[in-house]
PDB file of C-alpha atoms in Angstrom:
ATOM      1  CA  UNK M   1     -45.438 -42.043  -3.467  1.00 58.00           C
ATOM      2  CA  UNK M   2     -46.549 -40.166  -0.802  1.00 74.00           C
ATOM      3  CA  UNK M   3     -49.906 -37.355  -1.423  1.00 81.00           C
ATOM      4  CA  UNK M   4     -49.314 -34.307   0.571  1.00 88.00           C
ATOM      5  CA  UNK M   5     -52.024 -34.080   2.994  1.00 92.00           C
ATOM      6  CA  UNK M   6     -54.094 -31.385   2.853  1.00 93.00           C
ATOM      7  CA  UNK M   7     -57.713 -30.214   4.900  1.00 94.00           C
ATOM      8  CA  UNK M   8     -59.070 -30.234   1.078  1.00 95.00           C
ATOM      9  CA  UNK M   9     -57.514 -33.661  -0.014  1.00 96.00           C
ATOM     10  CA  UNK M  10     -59.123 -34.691   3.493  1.00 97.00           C
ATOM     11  CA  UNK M  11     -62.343 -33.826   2.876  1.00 96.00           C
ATOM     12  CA  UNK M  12     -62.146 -34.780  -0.635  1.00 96.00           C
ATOM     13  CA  UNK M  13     -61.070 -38.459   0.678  1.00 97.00           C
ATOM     14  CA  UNK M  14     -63.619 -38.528   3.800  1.00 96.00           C
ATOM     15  CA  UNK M  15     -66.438 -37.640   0.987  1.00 96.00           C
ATOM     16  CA  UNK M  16     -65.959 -40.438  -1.857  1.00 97.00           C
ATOM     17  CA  UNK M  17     -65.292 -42.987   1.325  1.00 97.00           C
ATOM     18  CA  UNK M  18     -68.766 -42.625   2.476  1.00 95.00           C
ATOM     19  CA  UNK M  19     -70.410 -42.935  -1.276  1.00 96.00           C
ATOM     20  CA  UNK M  20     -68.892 -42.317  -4.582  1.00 97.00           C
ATOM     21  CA  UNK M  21     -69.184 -38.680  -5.996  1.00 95.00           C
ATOM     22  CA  UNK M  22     -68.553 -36.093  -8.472  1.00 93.00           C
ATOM     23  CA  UNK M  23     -66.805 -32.487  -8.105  1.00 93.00           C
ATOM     24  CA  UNK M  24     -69.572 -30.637  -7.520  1.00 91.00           C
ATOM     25  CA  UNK M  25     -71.461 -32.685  -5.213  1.00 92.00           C
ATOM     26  CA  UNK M  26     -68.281 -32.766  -2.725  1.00 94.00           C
ATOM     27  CA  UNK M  27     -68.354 -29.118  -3.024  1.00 92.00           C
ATOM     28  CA  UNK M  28     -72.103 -28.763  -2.562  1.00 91.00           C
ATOM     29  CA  UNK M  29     -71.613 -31.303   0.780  1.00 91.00           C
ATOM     30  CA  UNK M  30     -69.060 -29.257   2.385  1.00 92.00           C
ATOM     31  CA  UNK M  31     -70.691 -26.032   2.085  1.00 88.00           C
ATOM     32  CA  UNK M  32     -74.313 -27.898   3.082  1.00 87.00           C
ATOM     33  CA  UNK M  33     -72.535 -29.263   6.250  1.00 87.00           C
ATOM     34  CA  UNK M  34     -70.397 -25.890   7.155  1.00 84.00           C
ATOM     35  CA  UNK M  35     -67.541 -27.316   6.499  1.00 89.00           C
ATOM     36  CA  UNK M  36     -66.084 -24.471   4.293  1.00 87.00           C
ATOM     37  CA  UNK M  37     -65.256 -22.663   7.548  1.00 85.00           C
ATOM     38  CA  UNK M  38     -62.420 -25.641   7.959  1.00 88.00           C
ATOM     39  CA  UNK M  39     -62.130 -26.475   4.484  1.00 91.00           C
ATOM     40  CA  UNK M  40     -61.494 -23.563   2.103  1.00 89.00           C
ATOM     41  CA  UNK M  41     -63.223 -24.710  -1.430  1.00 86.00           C
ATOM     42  CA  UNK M  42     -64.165 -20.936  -2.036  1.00 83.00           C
ATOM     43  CA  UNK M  43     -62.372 -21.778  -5.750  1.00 81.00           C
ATOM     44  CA  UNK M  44     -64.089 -24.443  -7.408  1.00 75.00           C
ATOM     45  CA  UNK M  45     -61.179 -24.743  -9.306  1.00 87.00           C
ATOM     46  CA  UNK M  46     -59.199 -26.315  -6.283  1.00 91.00           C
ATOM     47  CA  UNK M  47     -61.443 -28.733  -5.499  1.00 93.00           C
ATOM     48  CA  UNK M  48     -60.572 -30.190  -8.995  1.00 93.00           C
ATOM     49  CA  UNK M  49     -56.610 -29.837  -8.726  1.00 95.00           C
ATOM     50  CA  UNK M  50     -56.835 -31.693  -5.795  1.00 96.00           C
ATOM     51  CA  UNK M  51     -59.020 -34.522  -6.941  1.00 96.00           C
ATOM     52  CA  UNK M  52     -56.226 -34.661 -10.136  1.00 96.00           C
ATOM     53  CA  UNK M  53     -54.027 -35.119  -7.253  1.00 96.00           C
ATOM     54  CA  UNK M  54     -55.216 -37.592  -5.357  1.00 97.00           C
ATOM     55  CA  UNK M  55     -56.516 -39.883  -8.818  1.00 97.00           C
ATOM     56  CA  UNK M  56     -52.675 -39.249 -10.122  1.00 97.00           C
ATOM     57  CA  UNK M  57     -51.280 -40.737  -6.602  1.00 97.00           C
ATOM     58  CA  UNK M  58     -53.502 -43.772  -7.007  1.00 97.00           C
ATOM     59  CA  UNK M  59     -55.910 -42.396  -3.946  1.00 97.00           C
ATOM     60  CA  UNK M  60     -58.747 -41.896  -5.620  1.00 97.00           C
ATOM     61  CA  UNK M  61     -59.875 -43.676  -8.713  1.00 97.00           C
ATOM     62  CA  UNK M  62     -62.796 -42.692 -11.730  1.00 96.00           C
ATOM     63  CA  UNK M  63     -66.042 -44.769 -10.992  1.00 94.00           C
ATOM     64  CA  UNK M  64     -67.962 -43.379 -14.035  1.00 93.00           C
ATOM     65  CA  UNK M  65     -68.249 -40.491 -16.416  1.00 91.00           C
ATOM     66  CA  UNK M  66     -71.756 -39.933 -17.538  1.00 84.00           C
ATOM     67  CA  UNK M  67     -73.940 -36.705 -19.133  1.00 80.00           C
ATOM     68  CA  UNK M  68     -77.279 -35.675 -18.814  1.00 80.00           C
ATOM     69  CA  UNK M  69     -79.287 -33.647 -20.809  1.00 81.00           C
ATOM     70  CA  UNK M  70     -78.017 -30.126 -21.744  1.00 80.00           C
ATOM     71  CA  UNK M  71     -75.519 -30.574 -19.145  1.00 79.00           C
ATOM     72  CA  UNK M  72     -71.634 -30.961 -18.377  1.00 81.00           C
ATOM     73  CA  UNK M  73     -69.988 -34.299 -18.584  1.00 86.00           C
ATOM     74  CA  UNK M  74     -69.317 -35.428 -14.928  1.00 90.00           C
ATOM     75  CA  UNK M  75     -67.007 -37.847 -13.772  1.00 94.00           C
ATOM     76  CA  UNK M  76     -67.812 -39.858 -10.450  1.00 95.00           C
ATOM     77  CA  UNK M  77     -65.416 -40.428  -8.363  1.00 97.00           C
ATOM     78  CA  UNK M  78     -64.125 -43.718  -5.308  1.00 97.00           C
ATOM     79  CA  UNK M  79     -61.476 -44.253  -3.403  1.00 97.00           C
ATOM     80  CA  UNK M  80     -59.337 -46.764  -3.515  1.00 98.00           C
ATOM     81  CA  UNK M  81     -58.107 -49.108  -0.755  1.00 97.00           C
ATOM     82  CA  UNK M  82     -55.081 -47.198  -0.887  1.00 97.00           C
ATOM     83  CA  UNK M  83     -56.934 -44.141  -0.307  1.00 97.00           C
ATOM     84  CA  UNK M  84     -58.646 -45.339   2.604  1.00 97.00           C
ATOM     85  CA  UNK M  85     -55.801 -46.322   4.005  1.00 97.00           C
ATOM     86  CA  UNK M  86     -54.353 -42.897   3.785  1.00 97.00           C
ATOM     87  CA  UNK M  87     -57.181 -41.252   5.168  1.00 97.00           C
ATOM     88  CA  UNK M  88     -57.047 -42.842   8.226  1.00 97.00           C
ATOM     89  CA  UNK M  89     -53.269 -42.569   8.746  1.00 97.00           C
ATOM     90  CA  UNK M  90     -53.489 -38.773   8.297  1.00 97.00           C
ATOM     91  CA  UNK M  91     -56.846 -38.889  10.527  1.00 97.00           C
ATOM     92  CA  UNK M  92     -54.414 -40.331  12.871  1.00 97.00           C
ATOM     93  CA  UNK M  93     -51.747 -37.832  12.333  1.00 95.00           C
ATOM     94  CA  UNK M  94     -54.301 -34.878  11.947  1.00 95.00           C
ATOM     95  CA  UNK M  95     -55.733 -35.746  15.320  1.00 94.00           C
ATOM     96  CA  UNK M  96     -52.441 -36.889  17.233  1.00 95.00           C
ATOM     97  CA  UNK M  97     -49.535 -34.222  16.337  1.00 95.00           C
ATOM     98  CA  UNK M  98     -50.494 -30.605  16.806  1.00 93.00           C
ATOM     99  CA  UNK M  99     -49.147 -28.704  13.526  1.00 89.00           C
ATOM    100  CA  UNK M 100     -47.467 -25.901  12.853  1.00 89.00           C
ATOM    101  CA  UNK M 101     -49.558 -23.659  11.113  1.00 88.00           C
ATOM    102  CA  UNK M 102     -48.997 -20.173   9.906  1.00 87.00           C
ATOM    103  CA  UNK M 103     -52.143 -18.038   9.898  1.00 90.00           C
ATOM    104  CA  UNK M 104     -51.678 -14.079   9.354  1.00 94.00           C
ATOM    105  CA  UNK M 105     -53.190 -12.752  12.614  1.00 96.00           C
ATOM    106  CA  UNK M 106     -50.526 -13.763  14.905  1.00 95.00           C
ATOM    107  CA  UNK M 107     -47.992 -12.531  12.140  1.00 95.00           C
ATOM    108  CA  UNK M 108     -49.848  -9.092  11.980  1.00 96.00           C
ATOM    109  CA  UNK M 109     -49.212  -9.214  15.945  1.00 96.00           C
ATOM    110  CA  UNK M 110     -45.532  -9.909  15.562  1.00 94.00           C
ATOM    111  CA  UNK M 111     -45.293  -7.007  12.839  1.00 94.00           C
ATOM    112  CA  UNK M 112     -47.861  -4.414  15.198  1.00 94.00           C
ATOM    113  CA  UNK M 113     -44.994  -1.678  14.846  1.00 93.00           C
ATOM    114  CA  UNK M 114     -45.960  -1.003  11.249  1.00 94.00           C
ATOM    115  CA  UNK M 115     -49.633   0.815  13.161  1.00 95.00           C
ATOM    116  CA  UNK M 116     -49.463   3.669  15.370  1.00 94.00           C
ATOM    117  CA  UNK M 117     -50.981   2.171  18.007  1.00 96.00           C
ATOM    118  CA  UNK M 118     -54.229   4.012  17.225  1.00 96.00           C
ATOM    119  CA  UNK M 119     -54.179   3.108  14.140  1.00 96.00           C
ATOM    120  CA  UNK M 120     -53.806  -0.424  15.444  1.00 97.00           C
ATOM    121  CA  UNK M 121     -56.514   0.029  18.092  1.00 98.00           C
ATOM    122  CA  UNK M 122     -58.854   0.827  15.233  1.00 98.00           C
ATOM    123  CA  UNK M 123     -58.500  -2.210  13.633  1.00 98.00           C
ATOM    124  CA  UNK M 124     -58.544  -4.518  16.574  1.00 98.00           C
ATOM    125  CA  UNK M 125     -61.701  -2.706  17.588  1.00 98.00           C
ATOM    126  CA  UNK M 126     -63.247  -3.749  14.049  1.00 98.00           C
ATOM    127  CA  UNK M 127     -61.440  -7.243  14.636  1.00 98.00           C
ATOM    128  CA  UNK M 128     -63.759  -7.822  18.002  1.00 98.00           C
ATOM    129  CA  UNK M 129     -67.061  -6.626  16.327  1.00 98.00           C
ATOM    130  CA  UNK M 130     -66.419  -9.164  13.766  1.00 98.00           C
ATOM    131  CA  UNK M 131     -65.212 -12.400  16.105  1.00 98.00           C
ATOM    132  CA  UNK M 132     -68.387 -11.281  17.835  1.00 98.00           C
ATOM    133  CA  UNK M 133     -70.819 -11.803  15.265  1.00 98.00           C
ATOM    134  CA  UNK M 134     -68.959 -14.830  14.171  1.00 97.00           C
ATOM    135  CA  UNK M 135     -69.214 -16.387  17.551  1.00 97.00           C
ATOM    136  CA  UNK M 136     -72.960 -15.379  17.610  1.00 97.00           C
ATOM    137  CA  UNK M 137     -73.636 -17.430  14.174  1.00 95.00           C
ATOM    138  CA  UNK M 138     -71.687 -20.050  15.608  1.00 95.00           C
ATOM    139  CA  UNK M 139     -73.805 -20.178  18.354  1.00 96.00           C
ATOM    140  CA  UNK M 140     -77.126 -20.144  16.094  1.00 94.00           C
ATOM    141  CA  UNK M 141     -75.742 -22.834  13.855  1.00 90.00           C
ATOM    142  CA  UNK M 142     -74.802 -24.954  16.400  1.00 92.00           C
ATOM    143  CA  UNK M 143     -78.263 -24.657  18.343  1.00 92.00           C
ATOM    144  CA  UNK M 144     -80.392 -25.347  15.291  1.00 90.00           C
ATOM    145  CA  UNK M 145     -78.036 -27.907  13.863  1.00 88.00           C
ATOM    146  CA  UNK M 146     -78.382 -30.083  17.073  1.00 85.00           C
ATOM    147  CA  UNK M 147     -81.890 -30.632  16.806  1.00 86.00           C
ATOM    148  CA  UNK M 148     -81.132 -32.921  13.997  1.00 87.00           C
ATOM    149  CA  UNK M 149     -77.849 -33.639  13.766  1.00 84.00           C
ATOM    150  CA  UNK M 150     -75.832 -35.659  16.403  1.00 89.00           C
ATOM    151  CA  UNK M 151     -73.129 -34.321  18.308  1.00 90.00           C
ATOM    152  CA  UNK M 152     -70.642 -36.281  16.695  1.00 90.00           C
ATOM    153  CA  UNK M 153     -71.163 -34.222  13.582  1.00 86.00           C
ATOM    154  CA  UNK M 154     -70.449 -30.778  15.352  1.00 89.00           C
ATOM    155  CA  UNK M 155     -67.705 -31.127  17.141  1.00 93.00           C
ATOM    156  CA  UNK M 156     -65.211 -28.972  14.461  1.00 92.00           C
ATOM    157  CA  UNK M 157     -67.867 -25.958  15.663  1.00 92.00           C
ATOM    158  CA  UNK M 158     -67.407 -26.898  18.903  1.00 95.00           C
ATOM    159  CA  UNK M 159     -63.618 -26.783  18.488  1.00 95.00           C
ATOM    160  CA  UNK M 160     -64.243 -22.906  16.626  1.00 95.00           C
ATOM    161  CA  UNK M 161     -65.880 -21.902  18.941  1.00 97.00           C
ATOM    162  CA  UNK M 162     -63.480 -22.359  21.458  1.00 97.00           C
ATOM    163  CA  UNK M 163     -60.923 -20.615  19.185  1.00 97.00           C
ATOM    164  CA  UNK M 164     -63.194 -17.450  18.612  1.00 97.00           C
ATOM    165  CA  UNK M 165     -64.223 -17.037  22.015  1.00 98.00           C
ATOM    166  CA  UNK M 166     -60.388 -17.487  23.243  1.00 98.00           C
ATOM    167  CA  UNK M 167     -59.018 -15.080  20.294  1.00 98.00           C
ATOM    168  CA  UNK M 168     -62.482 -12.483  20.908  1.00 98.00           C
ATOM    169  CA  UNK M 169     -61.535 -12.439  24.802  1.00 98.00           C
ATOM    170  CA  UNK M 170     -57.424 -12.282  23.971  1.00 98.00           C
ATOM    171  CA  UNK M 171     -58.067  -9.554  21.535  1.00 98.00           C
ATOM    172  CA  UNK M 172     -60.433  -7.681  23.867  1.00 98.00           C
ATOM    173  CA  UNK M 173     -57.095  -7.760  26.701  1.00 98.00           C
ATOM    174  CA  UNK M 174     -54.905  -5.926  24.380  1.00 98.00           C
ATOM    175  CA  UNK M 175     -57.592  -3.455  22.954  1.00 98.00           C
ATOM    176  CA  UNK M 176     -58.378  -2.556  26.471  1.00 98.00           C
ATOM    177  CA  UNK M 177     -54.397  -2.704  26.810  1.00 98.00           C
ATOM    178  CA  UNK M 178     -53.875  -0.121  23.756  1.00 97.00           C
ATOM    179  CA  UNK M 179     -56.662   2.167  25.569  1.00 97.00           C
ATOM    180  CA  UNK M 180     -55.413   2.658  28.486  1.00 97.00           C
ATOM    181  CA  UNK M 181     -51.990   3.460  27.119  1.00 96.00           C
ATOM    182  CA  UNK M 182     -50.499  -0.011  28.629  1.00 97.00           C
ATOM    183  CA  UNK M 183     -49.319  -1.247  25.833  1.00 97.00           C
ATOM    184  CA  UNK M 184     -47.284   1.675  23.347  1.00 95.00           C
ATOM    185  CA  UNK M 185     -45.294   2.477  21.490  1.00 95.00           C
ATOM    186  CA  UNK M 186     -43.899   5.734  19.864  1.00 90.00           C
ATOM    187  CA  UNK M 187     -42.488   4.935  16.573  1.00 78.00           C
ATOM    188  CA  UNK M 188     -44.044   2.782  13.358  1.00 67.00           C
ATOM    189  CA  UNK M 189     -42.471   2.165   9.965  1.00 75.00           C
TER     190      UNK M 189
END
């Protein structure tokens, strides 16, 4: 059988591979490390589908189930050999073979017509303030984080980084575009 790779399923596989752990502990680790800004586990509730996932395609097996005091029974999760295995063929897939990947901001671009083009100015211009701040905490993360943590461990902010600063100055282009009445158009649906 083959498990549908995901960024989640990923993480989820990276995590029990360096020590065995439950739910909310992998959750905790990716938001502790910043990975939710590659990783989306903003629904608890996903994290868990997924690990049901990977245990029912043999990828990920139960270590333990134990309960503390007053608290919810949690279930400790490894990964199997099999599991490792697939994490580093999708790794290798992940890092080899650009994707295609559908996210909405160049599909709002393809569907611009729907704005008037002040309209769409207006939200572009609120678009920039925000990649702006977003490249600024970017920057402060990355500063403070590299007086402890090595390199090696920051390179997926290096990577957005790259992105924000390319979209922030592509966005800027066709803002300044919209302005100055290059770029128009005189109908909208």
């Amino acid at each position: 059988m083959s498990t549908r790779r995901s960024p989640l399923a990923t993480a989820v596989l990276a995590l029990v591979c360096e020590s065995p752990m439950h739910a909310y502990r992998m959750q905790q680790l990716i938001k502790e490390r910043h990975q939710d800004d590659v990783v989306n586990v903003a629904q608890r509730n996903s994290v868990y589908q997924t690990i049901e996932r990977l245990v029912r395609d043999g990828l990920l097996a139960v270590r333990e189930t134990t309960r503390e005091e007053n608290r919810p029974e949690r279930t400790v999760y490894e990964a199997t050999e099999t599991g490792r295995e697939t994490l580093k063929q999708w790794m290798r897939t992940m890092l080899s073979t650009p994707a295609r990947e559908f996210p909405e901001f160049p599909a709002a671009l393809a569907f611009l017509p729907v704005l008037t083009p002040e309209e769409a100015l207006a939200a572009l211009r609120q678009r920039i303030a925000a990649l702006e701040a977003r490249l600024s905490a970017i920057d402060t993360e990355m500063a403070d984080s590299l007086s402890f943590v090595p390199r090696l461990f920051l390179v997926e902010s290096e990577y957005q980084r790259a992105q924000v600063a390319t979209e922030l100055e592509f966005v800027r282009g066709i803002a300044d575009d919209l302005s100055e009445g290059r770029l128009t158009w005189d109908f909208h649906i």
